[in-house]
């Protein structure tokens, strides 16, 4: 059966939205609007898998929503909402909890990284995160999921869950009139020069909201001065920039900065190196600051303006949630029939 093409993705309201979120995810969200119907979700139920201060969580939900809009997502044409307003995400996650296997979750590297050494003390939600993520996507029977490289493993798990549901309930799915498969196998969209933006302090670590050093990341809300300082202090090595891409091998910091420039300029690493290869880092860094400020400056200003208008942001979320729920509810009815649950 052919599934209707639909894009779904989410961003957690965990504070400090950064250049990695922007280049790895949000830029793609914006571009995909031209070709697809898109659903973009502020995944607040994922955020609470680690402790969140309630007032800060509310602020962060609104900030991610403002960032989506400031970056160019049209909440009138697409669907923008926060996850907890559509209870079907959690409902489908329970069904998927009974489909997914413990062995599958035990392989997830994000849980291992986030739980750290004290695994016994991690929340069950943190462990179950990828199952809820599968439900987020599949409750809309979405076919395409733009994410950064770090979410690749979770996307594979989503496909495994969809596949196992389709297999386990094959007879029932056919009986209910859905042919051979009820859920699509969602495809990850992970492309371009910045699918994994690294920390500015350590080229082997992902740029992340939760890094204790603010110098490790460029935040979408940073002003020009902060961006300039962070890029100037960014770790590099003593060699000049290479003229060709293979010269970046074994030089994670140089590779990262070149990748960031390429993504911001909407070009490729080889084009950037053709321009800056052989030169000093200081020249390249000055150009990178200019480019980053030109791109992020207007976004930060617009975010600031939008978050101040709480009533507007909340109305966007309420409207998006109503439209999302209309789709999600239509998925849950046949899911219940297929599984054998009685409904009204
Ligand atoms: P947290 O540390 O709370 O998990 P995060 O920075 O990983 O925060 P998420 O909300 O988990 O942000 O992810 C939102 C999107 O941004 C996802 O598609 C994820 O793959 C992408 N993303 C996150 N970090 C990076 C990065 N460093 N480079 C590229 N994409 C990234
Ligand atoms: Mg993350």
Coordinates of C-alpha atoms and ligand atoms in Angstrom, one line a residue:
X1 CA 0.0 0.0 0.0
X2 CA 1.2 3.5 -0.8
X3 CA 1.2 5.9 2.1
X4 CA 0.5 9.6 1.8
X5 CA 3.8 11.5 2.1
X6 CA 4.0 13.4 5.3
X7 CA 6.9 14.9 7.3
X8 CA 7.1 14.8 11.1
X9 CA 9.8 15.9 13.4
X10 CA 10.3 17.3 16.9
X11 CA 12.6 19.4 19.1
X12 CA 12.8 19.1 22.9
X13 CA 12.1 22.2 24.9
X14 CA 15.2 21.6 27.1
X15 CA 16.6 25.2 26.7
X16 CA 19.6 26.6 24.8
X17 CA 18.5 26.0 21.3
X18 CA 21.7 25.9 19.3
X19 CA 23.3 26.0 15.9
X20 CA 23.3 22.2 15.8
X21 CA 19.5 22.1 16.2
X22 CA 19.2 24.8 13.6
X23 CA 21.5 23.3 10.9
X24 CA 20.8 19.7 11.7
X25 CA 17.0 20.0 12.0
X26 CA 15.2 23.3 11.7
X27 CA 16.7 24.5 8.4
X28 CA 15.5 21.2 6.9
X29 CA 12.1 21.7 8.4
X30 CA 11.8 25.0 6.6
X31 CA 13.0 23.7 3.3
X32 CA 10.6 20.6 3.4
X33 CA 7.5 22.8 3.6
X34 CA 7.8 23.5 -0.1
X35 CA 7.3 19.9 -1.1
X36 CA 5.4 18.2 1.8
X37 CA 2.7 18.6 4.4
X38 CA 4.7 18.9 7.6
X39 CA 4.0 18.4 11.3
X40 CA 6.5 20.0 13.7
X41 CA 6.2 19.2 17.3
X42 CA 7.7 20.7 20.5
X43 CA 8.2 17.4 22.3
X44 CA 7.6 18.3 25.9
X45 CA 6.9 14.8 27.0
X46 CA 10.4 13.9 25.9
X47 CA 11.8 16.8 27.8
X48 CA 10.4 15.6 31.2
X49 CA 12.4 12.3 30.9
X50 CA 15.0 14.4 32.8
X51 CA 14.1 16.9 35.5
X52 CA 12.7 20.2 34.3
X53 CA 11.8 23.2 36.4
X54 CA 8.0 23.8 35.6
X55 CA 8.3 27.5 35.0
X56 CA 11.3 27.0 32.8
X57 CA 9.7 24.2 30.9
X58 CA 6.8 26.5 30.0
X59 CA 9.2 29.2 28.9
X60 CA 11.2 26.7 26.8
X61 CA 8.1 25.3 25.1
X62 CA 7.2 28.8 24.0
X63 CA 10.8 29.5 22.9
X64 CA 11.1 26.5 20.6
X65 CA 7.7 27.4 19.1
X66 CA 9.0 31.0 18.5
X67 CA 12.2 29.6 17.0
X68 CA 10.2 27.4 14.5
X69 CA 8.2 30.5 13.4
X70 CA 11.3 32.9 13.4
X71 CA 13.2 30.4 11.2
X72 CA 10.4 30.4 8.6
X73 CA 8.0 27.6 9.5
X74 CA 4.5 28.7 8.6
X75 CA 2.1 27.6 11.4
X76 CA -0.9 28.4 9.2
X77 CA 0.1 26.0 6.4
X78 CA 1.9 23.4 8.5
X79 CA 1.0 22.0 11.9
X80 CA 3.0 23.3 14.9
X81 CA 2.1 22.2 18.4
X82 CA 3.4 20.8 21.7
X83 CA 3.2 17.0 22.2
X84 CA 1.4 16.9 25.5
X85 CA -1.7 18.5 24.0
X86 CA -2.3 15.4 21.9
X87 CA -2.8 12.5 24.2
X88 CA -2.7 10.0 21.4
X89 CA 1.1 10.2 21.4
X90 CA 1.2 8.6 24.8
X91 CA -1.6 6.2 24.0
X92 CA 0.1 4.8 21.0
X93 CA 3.4 4.7 22.9
X94 CA 1.8 2.2 25.3
X95 CA 0.7 -0.1 22.5
X96 CA 4.3 0.2 21.1
X97 CA 5.7 -0.6 24.6
X98 CA 4.0 -4.0 24.1
X99 CA 5.5 -4.4 20.6
X100 CA 9.1 -3.2 21.2
X101 CA 11.6 -5.6 22.9
X102 CA 13.8 -4.9 25.9
X103 CA 16.8 -6.1 23.8
X104 CA 16.2 -3.4 21.3
X105 CA 16.1 -0.6 23.8
X106 CA 19.2 -2.0 25.6
X107 CA 21.2 -1.1 22.4
X108 CA 20.3 2.6 22.4
X109 CA 23.4 4.7 22.8
X110 CA 21.5 7.9 23.7
X111 CA 20.2 6.3 26.8
X112 CA 23.6 5.1 27.8
X113 CA 25.1 8.6 27.3
X114 CA 22.3 10.4 29.1
X115 CA 21.9 8.0 32.0
X116 CA 25.7 8.0 32.5
X117 CA 27.2 5.9 35.2
X118 CA 24.2 6.0 37.6
X119 CA 21.8 4.0 35.3
X120 CA 19.7 2.6 38.2
X121 CA 18.7 6.2 39.0
X122 CA 17.6 7.2 35.4
X123 CA 13.9 7.6 34.8
X124 CA 12.0 4.9 33.1
X125 CA 10.9 7.6 30.7
X126 CA 14.5 8.2 29.6
X127 CA 14.8 4.5 28.8
X128 CA 11.5 4.4 27.0
X129 CA 12.2 7.6 25.0
X130 CA 12.7 5.9 21.6
X131 CA 9.3 4.1 21.9
X132 CA 7.5 7.4 22.5
X133 CA 9.4 8.8 19.5
X134 CA 8.2 6.0 17.3
X135 CA 4.6 6.8 18.5
X136 CA 5.2 10.5 17.7
X137 CA 6.0 9.7 14.1
X138 CA 3.6 6.8 13.5
X139 CA 0.5 8.3 15.1
X140 CA 0.5 10.4 12.0
X141 CA 1.7 7.5 9.8
X142 CA 4.5 10.0 8.7
X143 CA 6.8 8.8 6.0
X144 CA 9.7 11.3 6.3
X145 CA 11.6 12.4 9.4
X146 CA 14.3 15.1 9.1
X147 CA 16.7 14.7 12.0
X148 CA 20.4 15.2 12.9
X149 CA 22.7 12.2 12.7
X150 CA 22.4 11.5 16.5
X151 CA 18.8 10.4 16.0
X152 CA 19.5 7.8 13.3
X153 CA 19.5 4.9 15.7
X154 CA 16.1 6.0 17.2
X155 CA 14.7 6.2 13.7
X156 CA 15.8 2.7 12.9
X157 CA 14.0 1.6 16.1
X158 CA 10.9 3.3 14.9
X159 CA 11.1 1.3 11.6
X160 CA 11.6 -1.9 13.6
X161 CA 8.5 -1.2 15.7
X162 CA 6.4 -0.3 12.6
X163 CA 7.6 -3.5 10.9
X164 CA 6.9 -5.7 14.0
X165 CA 3.4 -4.3 14.4
X166 CA 2.7 -4.9 10.7
X167 CA 3.9 -8.5 11.1
X168 CA 2.4 -9.4 14.4
X169 CA -1.0 -8.1 13.4
X170 CA -0.8 -9.0 9.7
X171 CA -4.1 -11.0 9.6
X172 CA -6.0 -8.4 11.6
X173 CA -4.6 -5.6 9.5
X174 CA -5.9 -7.3 6.3
X175 CA -9.2 -8.0 8.0
X176 CA -9.6 -4.4 8.9
X177 CA -9.1 -3.4 5.3
X178 CA -5.6 -2.0 5.5
X179 CA -3.9 -4.6 3.1
X180 CA -0.4 -5.7 4.0
X181 CA 0.8 -2.9 6.2
X182 CA -0.8 -0.4 8.6
X183 CA 2.2 1.7 9.4
X184 CA 4.8 3.0 6.9
X185 CA 8.5 2.5 7.6
X186 CA 9.5 6.1 8.2
X187 CA 12.5 7.3 6.3
X188 CA 15.2 9.4 8.1
X189 CA 16.3 12.6 6.2
X190 CA 19.8 13.2 7.3
X191 CA 21.7 15.2 4.7
X192 CA 24.1 18.0 4.1
X193 CA 27.4 19.3 5.6
X194 CA 26.1 19.7 9.2
X195 CA 24.2 16.7 10.2
X196 CA 26.3 16.4 13.3
X197 CA 27.5 19.8 14.5
X198 CA 30.3 19.4 17.1
X199 CA 31.1 21.3 20.3
X200 CA 33.2 24.4 19.7
X201 CA 35.4 23.3 22.6
X202 CA 35.8 19.6 21.7
X203 CA 35.5 18.5 18.1
X204 CA 34.7 14.9 19.2
X205 CA 31.6 15.8 21.2
X206 CA 28.2 16.7 19.7
X207 CA 27.1 20.4 20.3
X208 CA 24.4 20.0 22.9
X209 CA 21.9 22.0 24.9
X210 CA 23.0 20.4 28.1
X211 CA 26.8 21.0 27.8
X212 CA 27.7 23.0 31.0
X213 CA 30.0 25.3 29.0
X214 CA 28.1 28.0 27.0
X215 CA 31.3 28.4 24.9
X216 CA 30.7 24.9 23.5
X217 CA 27.7 26.1 21.4
X218 CA 26.2 29.0 19.5
X219 CA 22.7 29.6 20.8
X220 CA 20.0 30.9 18.4
X221 CA 19.3 33.6 21.0
X222 CA 23.0 34.8 21.1
X223 CA 23.7 38.4 20.1
X224 CA 26.5 39.4 17.6
X225 CA 29.0 40.0 20.4
X226 CA 28.5 36.5 22.0
X227 CA 28.7 34.8 18.6
X228 CA 32.0 36.6 17.8
X229 CA 33.5 35.7 21.1
X230 CA 32.5 32.0 20.9
X231 CA 33.8 31.6 17.3
X232 CA 37.1 33.4 18.2
X233 CA 37.6 31.1 21.2
X234 CA 36.6 28.0 19.3
X235 CA 39.3 25.3 19.4
X236 CA 41.4 24.8 16.3
X237 CA 44.7 23.3 15.5
X238 CA 48.0 24.9 14.4
X239 CA 47.9 23.9 10.7
X240 CA 46.4 26.3 8.0
X241 CA 43.1 25.1 6.4
X242 CA 43.6 22.4 3.7
X243 CA 42.5 23.1 0.1
X244 CA 40.7 19.9 -0.2
X245 CA 38.1 18.0 1.9
X246 CA 40.3 15.0 2.5
X247 CA 42.8 17.3 4.3
X248 CA 40.1 17.6 7.1
X249 CA 40.5 14.0 8.1
X250 CA 41.8 13.6 11.6
X251 CA 41.1 17.4 12.2
X252 CA 37.7 17.3 13.9
X253 CA 37.7 21.0 15.0
X254 CA 38.6 22.3 11.5
X255 CA 36.2 19.9 9.9
X256 CA 33.4 21.1 12.2
X257 CA 34.0 24.8 11.5
X258 CA 34.2 24.3 7.8
X259 CA 31.0 22.2 7.9
X260 CA 29.2 25.0 9.8
X261 CA 30.3 27.6 7.3
X262 CA 29.2 25.4 4.4
X263 CA 25.8 24.8 5.9
X264 CA 25.3 28.4 6.8
X265 CA 26.3 29.4 3.2
X266 CA 24.2 26.7 1.8
X267 CA 27.2 25.3 -0.1
X268 CA 29.6 22.4 0.4
X269 CA 32.9 21.8 2.3
X270 CA 34.9 21.6 -0.9
X271 CA 33.6 25.0 -2.1
X272 CA 34.5 26.6 1.3
X273 CA 38.0 25.1 1.2
X274 CA 38.4 26.3 -2.4
X275 CA 37.9 29.8 -1.0
X276 CA 39.7 29.6 2.4
X277 CA 42.2 26.7 1.9
X278 CA 45.8 27.6 2.7
X279 CA 44.8 30.5 4.8
X280 CA 45.0 31.1 8.5
X281 CA 42.1 30.2 10.9
X282 CA 41.8 33.8 12.0
X283 CA 40.8 35.0 8.5
X284 CA 38.3 32.1 8.2
X285 CA 36.9 32.7 11.7
X286 CA 36.3 36.4 10.9
X287 CA 34.3 35.4 7.8
X288 CA 32.5 32.7 9.8
X289 CA 31.4 35.3 12.4
X290 CA 30.1 37.6 9.8
X291 CA 28.1 34.8 8.2
X292 CA 26.8 33.5 11.5
X293 CA 25.7 36.9 12.7
X294 CA 24.0 37.7 9.3
X295 CA 22.0 34.5 9.5
X296 CA 21.3 34.1 13.2
X297 CA 20.9 37.8 14.2
X298 CA 17.5 38.4 12.6
X299 CA 16.3 35.0 13.9
X300 CA 17.3 35.8 17.4
X301 CA 15.6 39.2 17.2
X302 CA 12.4 37.7 15.8
X303 CA 12.4 35.0 18.5
X304 CA 12.6 37.6 21.2
X305 CA 9.7 39.5 19.7
X306 CA 7.6 36.4 19.4
X307 CA 8.2 34.9 22.9
X308 CA 7.0 38.2 24.4
X309 CA 3.6 37.6 22.8
X310 CA 2.6 34.6 25.0
X311 CA -1.0 34.8 23.9
X312 CA -0.1 34.5 20.2
X313 CA 2.3 31.6 20.8
X314 CA -0.2 29.7 22.9
X315 CA -2.9 30.2 20.2
X316 CA -0.5 28.8 17.6
X317 CA 0.0 25.7 19.8
X318 CA -3.7 25.2 20.6
X319 CA -4.7 25.5 16.9
X320 CA -1.9 23.2 15.8
X321 CA -2.8 20.7 18.5
X322 CA -6.4 20.6 17.4
X323 CA -5.4 19.9 13.8
X324 CA -2.8 17.3 14.9
X325 CA -5.3 15.5 17.1
X326 CA -7.8 15.2 14.3
X327 CA -5.2 13.1 12.4
X328 CA -4.0 11.2 15.4
X329 CA -7.4 10.2 16.6
X330 CA -8.1 8.7 13.1
X331 CA -5.0 6.5 13.5
X332 CA -5.9 5.3 17.0
X333 CA -9.3 4.0 16.0
X334 CA -8.0 1.4 13.6
X335 CA -5.0 0.7 15.9
X336 CA -7.5 -0.4 18.6
X337 CA -9.6 -2.4 16.1
X338 CA -6.4 -4.1 14.8
X339 CA -5.2 -5.0 18.3
X340 CA -8.6 -6.2 19.4
X341 CA -9.5 -3.5 21.9
X342 CA -13.2 -2.5 22.1
X343 CA -14.0 1.1 21.6
X344 CA -17.0 3.4 21.6
Ligands
LIG1 P1 19.2 17.4 24.4 O1 20.7 17.5 24.9 O2 18.2 17.9 25.4 O3 18.9 16.1 23.9 P2 19.6 18.3 21.7 O4 20.5 19.5 21.4 O5 20.1 17.0 21.4 O6 19.1 18.5 23.2 P3 17.0 17.7 20.7 O7 15.8 18.5 21.0 O8 17.2 16.4 21.3 O9 18.3 18.6 20.9 O10 17.1 17.5 19.1 C1 16.4 18.3 18.2 C2 16.9 18.0 16.7 O11 18.2 18.6 16.6 C3 17.1 16.5 16.4 O12 16.7 16.3 15.1 C4 18.6 16.3 16.6 O13 19.0 15.2 15.8 C5 19.1 17.6 16.1 N1 20.4 17.9 16.7 C6 20.7 18.0 18.1 N2 22.0 18.2 18.2 C7 22.6 18.3 17.0 C8 23.9 18.6 16.5 N3 24.9 18.8 17.4 N4 24.1 18.6 15.2 C9 23.1 18.4 14.3 N5 21.8 18.1 14.7 C10 21.6 18.1 16.0
LIG2 MG1 18.9 15.3 21.8

